[in-house]
PDB file of C-alpha atoms in Angstrom:
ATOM      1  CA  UNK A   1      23.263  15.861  22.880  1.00 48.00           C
ATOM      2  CA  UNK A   2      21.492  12.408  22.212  1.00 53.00           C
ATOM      3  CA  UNK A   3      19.213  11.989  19.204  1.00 54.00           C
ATOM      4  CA  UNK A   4      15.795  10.912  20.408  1.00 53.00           C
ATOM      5  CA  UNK A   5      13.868   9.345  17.353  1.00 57.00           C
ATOM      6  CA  UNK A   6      10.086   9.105  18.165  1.00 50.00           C
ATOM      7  CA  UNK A   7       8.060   6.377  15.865  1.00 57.00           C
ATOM      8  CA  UNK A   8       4.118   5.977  16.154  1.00 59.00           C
ATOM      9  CA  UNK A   9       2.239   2.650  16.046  1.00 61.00           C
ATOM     10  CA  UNK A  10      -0.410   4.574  13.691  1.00 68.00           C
ATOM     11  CA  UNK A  11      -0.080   4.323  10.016  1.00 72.00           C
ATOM     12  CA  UNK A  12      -0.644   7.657   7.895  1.00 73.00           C
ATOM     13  CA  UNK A  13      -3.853   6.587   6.655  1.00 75.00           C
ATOM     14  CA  UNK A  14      -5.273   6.225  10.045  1.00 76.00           C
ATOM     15  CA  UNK A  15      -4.146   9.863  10.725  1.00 76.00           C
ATOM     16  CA  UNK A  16      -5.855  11.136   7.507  1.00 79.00           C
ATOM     17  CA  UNK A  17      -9.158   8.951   8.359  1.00 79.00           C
ATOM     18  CA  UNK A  18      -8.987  10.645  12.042  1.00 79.00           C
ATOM     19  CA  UNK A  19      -8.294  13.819  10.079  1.00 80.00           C
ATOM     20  CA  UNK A  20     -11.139  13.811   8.153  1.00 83.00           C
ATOM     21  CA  UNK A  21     -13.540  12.320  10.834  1.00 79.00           C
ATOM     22  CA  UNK A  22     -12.532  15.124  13.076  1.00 78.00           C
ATOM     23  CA  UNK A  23     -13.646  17.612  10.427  1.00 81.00           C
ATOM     24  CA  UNK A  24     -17.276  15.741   9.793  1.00 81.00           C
ATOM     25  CA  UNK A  25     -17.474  15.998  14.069  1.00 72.00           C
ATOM     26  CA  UNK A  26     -16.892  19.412  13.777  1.00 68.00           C
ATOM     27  CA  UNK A  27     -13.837  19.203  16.011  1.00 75.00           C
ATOM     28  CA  UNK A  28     -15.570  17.276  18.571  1.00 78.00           C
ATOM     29  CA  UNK A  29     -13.682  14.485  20.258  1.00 80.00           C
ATOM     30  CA  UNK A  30     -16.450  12.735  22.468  1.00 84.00           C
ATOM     31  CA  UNK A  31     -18.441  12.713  19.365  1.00 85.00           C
ATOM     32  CA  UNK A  32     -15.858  10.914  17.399  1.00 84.00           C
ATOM     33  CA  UNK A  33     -15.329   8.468  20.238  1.00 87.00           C
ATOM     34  CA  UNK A  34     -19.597   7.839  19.841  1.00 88.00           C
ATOM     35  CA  UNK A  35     -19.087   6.960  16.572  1.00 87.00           C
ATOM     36  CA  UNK A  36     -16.038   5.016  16.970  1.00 87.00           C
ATOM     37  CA  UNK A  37     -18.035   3.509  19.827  1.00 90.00           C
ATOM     38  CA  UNK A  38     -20.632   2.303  17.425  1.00 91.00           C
ATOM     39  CA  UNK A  39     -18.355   1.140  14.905  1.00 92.00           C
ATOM     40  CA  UNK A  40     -16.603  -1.228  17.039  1.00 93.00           C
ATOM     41  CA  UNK A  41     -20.261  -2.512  17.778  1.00 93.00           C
ATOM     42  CA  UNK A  42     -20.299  -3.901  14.643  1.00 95.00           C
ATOM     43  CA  UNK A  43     -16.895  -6.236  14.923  1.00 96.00           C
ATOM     44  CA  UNK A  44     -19.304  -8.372  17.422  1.00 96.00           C
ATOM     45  CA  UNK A  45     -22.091  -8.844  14.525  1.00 96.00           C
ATOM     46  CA  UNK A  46     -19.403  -9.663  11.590  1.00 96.00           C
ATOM     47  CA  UNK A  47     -17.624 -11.837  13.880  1.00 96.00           C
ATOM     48  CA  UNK A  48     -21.235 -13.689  14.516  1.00 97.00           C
ATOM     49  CA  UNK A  49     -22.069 -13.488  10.499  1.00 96.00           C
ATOM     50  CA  UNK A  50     -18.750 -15.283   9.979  1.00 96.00           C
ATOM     51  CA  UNK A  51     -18.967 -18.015  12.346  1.00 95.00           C
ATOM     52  CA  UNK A  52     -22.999 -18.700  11.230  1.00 94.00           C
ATOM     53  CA  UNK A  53     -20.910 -19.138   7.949  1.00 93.00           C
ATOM     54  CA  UNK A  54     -18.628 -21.020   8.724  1.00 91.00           C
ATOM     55  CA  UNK A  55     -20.571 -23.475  11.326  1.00 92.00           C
ATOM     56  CA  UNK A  56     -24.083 -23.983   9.442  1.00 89.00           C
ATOM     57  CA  UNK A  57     -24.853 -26.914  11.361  1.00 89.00           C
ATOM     58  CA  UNK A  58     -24.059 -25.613  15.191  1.00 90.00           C
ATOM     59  CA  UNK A  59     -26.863 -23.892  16.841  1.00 92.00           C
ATOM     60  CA  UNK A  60     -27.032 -20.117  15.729  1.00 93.00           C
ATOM     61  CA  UNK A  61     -27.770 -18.933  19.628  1.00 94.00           C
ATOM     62  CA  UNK A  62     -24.369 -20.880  21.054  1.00 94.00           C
ATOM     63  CA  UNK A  63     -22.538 -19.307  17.671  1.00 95.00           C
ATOM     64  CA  UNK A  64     -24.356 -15.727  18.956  1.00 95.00           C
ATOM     65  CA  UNK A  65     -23.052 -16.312  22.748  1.00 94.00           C
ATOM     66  CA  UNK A  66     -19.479 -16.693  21.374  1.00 94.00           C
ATOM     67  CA  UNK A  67     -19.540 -13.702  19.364  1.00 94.00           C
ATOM     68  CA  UNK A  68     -19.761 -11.962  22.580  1.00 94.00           C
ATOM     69  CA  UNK A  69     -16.175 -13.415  23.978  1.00 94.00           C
ATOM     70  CA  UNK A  70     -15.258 -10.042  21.912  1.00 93.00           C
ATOM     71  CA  UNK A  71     -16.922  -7.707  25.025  1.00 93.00           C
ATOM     72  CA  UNK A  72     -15.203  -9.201  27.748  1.00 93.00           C
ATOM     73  CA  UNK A  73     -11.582  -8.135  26.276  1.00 91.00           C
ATOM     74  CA  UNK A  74     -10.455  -4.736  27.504  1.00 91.00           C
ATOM     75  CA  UNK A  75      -8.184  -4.005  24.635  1.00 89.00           C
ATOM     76  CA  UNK A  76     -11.289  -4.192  22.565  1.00 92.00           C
ATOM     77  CA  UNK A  77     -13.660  -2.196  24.845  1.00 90.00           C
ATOM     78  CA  UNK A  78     -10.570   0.457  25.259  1.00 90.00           C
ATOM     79  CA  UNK A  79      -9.711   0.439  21.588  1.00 89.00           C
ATOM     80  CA  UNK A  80     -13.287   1.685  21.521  1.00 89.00           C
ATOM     81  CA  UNK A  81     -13.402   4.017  23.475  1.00 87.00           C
ATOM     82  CA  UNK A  82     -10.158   5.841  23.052  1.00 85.00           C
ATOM     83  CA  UNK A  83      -9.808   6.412  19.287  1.00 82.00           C
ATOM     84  CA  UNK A  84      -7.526   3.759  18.412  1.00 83.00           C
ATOM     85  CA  UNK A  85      -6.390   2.286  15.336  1.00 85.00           C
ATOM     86  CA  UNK A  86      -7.038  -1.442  16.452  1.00 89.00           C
ATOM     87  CA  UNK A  87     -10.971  -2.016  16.029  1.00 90.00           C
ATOM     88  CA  UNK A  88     -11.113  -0.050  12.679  1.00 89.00           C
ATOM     89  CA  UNK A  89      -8.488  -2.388  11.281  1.00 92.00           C
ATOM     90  CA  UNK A  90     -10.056  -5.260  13.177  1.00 94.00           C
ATOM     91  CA  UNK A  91     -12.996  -4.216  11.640  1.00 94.00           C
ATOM     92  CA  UNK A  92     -12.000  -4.227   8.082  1.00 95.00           C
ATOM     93  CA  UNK A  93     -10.176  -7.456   8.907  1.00 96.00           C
ATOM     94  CA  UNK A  94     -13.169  -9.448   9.540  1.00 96.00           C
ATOM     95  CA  UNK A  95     -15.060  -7.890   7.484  1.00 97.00           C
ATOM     96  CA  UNK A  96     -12.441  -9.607   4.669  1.00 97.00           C
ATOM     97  CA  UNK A  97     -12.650 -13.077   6.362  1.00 97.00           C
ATOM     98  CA  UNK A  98     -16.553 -12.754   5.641  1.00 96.00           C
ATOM     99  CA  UNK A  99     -16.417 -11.935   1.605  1.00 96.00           C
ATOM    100  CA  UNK A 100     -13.703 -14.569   1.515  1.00 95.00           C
ATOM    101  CA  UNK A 101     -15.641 -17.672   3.560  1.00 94.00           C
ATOM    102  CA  UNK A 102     -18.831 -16.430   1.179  1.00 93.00           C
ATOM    103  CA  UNK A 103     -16.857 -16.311  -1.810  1.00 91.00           C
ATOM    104  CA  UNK A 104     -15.186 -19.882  -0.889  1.00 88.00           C
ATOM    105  CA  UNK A 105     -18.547 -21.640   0.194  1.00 86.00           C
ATOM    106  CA  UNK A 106     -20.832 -20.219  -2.581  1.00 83.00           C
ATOM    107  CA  UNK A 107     -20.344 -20.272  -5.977  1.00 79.00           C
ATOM    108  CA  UNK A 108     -22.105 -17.516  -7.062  1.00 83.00           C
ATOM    109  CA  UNK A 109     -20.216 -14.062  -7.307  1.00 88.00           C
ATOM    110  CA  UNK A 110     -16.994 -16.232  -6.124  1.00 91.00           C
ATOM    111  CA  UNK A 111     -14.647 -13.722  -7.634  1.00 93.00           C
ATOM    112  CA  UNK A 112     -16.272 -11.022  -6.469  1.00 94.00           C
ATOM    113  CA  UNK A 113     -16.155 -11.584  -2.991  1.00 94.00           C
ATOM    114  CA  UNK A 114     -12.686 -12.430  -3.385  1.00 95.00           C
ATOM    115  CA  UNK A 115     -11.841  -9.568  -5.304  1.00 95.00           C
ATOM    116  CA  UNK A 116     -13.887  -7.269  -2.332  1.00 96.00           C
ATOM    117  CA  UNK A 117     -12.424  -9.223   0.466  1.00 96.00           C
ATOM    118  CA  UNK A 118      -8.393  -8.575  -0.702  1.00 96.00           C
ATOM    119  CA  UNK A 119      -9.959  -4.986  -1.011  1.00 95.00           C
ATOM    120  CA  UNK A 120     -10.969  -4.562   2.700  1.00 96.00           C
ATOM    121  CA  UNK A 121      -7.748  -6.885   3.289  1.00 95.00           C
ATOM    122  CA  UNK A 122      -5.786  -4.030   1.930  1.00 93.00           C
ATOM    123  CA  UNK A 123      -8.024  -1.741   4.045  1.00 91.00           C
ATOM    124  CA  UNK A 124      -7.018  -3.176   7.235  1.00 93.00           C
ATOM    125  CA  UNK A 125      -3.313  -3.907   6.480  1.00 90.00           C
ATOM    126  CA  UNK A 126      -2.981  -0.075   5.881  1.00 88.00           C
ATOM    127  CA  UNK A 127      -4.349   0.401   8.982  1.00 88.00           C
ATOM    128  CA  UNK A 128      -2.844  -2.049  11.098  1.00 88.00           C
ATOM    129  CA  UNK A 129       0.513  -3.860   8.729  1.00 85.00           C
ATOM    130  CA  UNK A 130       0.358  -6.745  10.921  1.00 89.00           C
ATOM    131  CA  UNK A 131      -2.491  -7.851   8.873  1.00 92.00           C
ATOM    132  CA  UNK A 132      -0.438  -7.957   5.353  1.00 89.00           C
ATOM    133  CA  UNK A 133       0.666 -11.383   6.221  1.00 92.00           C
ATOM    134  CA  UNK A 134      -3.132 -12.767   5.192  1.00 94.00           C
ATOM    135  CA  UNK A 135      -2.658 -12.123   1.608  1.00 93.00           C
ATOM    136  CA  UNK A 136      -0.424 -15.443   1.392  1.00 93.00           C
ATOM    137  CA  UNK A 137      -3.628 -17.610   2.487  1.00 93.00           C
ATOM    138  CA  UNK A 138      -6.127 -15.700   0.629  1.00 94.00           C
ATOM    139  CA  UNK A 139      -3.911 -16.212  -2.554  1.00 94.00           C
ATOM    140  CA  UNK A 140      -3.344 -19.457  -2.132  1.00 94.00           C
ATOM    141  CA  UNK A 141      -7.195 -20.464  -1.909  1.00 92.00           C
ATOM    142  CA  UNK A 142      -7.704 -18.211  -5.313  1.00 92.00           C
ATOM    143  CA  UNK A 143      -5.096 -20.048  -6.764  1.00 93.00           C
ATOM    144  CA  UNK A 144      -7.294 -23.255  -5.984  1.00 92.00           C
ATOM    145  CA  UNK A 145     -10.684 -21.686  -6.485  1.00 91.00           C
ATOM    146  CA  UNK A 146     -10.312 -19.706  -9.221  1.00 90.00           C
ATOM    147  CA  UNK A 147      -8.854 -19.786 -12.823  1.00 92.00           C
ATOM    148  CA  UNK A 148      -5.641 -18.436 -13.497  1.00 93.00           C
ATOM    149  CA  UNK A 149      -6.806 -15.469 -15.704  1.00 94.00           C
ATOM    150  CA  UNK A 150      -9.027 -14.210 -12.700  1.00 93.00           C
ATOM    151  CA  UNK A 151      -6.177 -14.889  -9.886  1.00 93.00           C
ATOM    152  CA  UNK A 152      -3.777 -12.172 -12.055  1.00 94.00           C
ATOM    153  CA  UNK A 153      -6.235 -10.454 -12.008  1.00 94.00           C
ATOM    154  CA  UNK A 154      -6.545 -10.088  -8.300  1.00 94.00           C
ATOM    155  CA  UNK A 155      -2.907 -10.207  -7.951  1.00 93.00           C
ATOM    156  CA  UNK A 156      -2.931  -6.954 -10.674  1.00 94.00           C
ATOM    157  CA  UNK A 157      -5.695  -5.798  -8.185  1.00 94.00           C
ATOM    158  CA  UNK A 158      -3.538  -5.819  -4.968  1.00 92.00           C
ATOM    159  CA  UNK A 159       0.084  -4.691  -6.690  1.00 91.00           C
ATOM    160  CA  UNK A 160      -2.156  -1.575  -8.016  1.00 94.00           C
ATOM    161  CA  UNK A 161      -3.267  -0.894  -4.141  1.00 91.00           C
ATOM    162  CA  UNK A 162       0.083  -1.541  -2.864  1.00 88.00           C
ATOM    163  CA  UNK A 163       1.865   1.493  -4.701  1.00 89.00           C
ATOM    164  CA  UNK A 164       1.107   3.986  -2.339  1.00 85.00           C
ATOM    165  CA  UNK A 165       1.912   1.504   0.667  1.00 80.00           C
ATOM    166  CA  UNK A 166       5.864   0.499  -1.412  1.00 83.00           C
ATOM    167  CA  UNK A 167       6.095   4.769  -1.877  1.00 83.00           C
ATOM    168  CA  UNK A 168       5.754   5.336   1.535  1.00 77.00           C
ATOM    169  CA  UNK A 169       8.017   2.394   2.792  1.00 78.00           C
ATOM    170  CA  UNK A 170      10.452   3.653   0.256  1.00 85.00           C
ATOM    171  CA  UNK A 171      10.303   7.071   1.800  1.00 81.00           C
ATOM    172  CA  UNK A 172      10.523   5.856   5.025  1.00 77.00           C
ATOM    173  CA  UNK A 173      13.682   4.157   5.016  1.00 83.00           C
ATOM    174  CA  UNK A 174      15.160   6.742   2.829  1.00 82.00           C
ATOM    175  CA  UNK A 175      14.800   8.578   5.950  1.00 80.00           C
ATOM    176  CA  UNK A 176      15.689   6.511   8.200  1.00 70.00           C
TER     177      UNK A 176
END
């Protein structure tokens, strides 16, 4: 009698976002792949917003033309197709990296794109954990950008969407 023990790549909150998607579809699948289809779409246009960002002075249609590297990768085009966790985590991900480049460069709303891009930071490291490891730079630049009343703040910000993330770690190696 050997023990098998089984362990998914997919976090719980991707199950419950499927979940609910899947009840919105009406129980369609190929209709939930369209929209997941279209979704990923959009990693392509944030990826572009971020590098016009990031490169002001490089010429917007070169900066457009590399956005599109994106298509040409089939883990991409197959996360896309077949429901995957990847491209909505990717998504949230860059999403983040935009609020947090406009919230470095401009000084209006500073805080609050910081405090929106740890949010969708959180997002996508529930998602896809791998993405966690981010927090460490983004703090870092808020300690230098920001005063140190605002930076707890953020850090309050992050611990307070973290609990249900330490619960279910906790659980999890209770268990295991």
């Amino acid at each position: 009698n050997q023990e098998q023990n089984f362990t998914t790549a997919h976090s719980p909150i991707f199950y419950i976002s499927y979940f609910f998607l899947n009840k919105i579809f009406f129980s369609n699948e190929d209709m939930l792949r369209l929209f997941n289809l279209h979704i990923s779409l959009l990693i392509p246009f944030i990826f572009y917003k971020i590098l016009k960002k990031k490169f002001k002075k490089k010429n917007k249609n070169f900066l457009f033309l590399l956005s599109l590297i994106i298509f040409l990768s089939p883990y991409f085009r197959s996360s896309a197709v077949w429901i995957t966790n990847d491209n909505l985590a990717l998504l949230f991900f860059c999403s983040s990296i935009y609020l947090f480049i406009k919230g470095k460069y401009e000084l209006d709303n500073k805080f609050i794109n910081y405090l929106y891009s740890f949010f969708l930071l959180v997002l996508a490291s529930y998602i896809r954990q791998h993405y966690a490891l981010f927090i460490i730079i983004y703090f870092l630049q808020c300690y230098r950008d920001l005063k140190l009343n605002k930076v707890l703040y953020i850090l309050g910000f992050c611990i307070l969407l973290s609990i249900p993330a330490l619960k279910y770690y906790i659980l999890y190696f209770e268990s295991n």
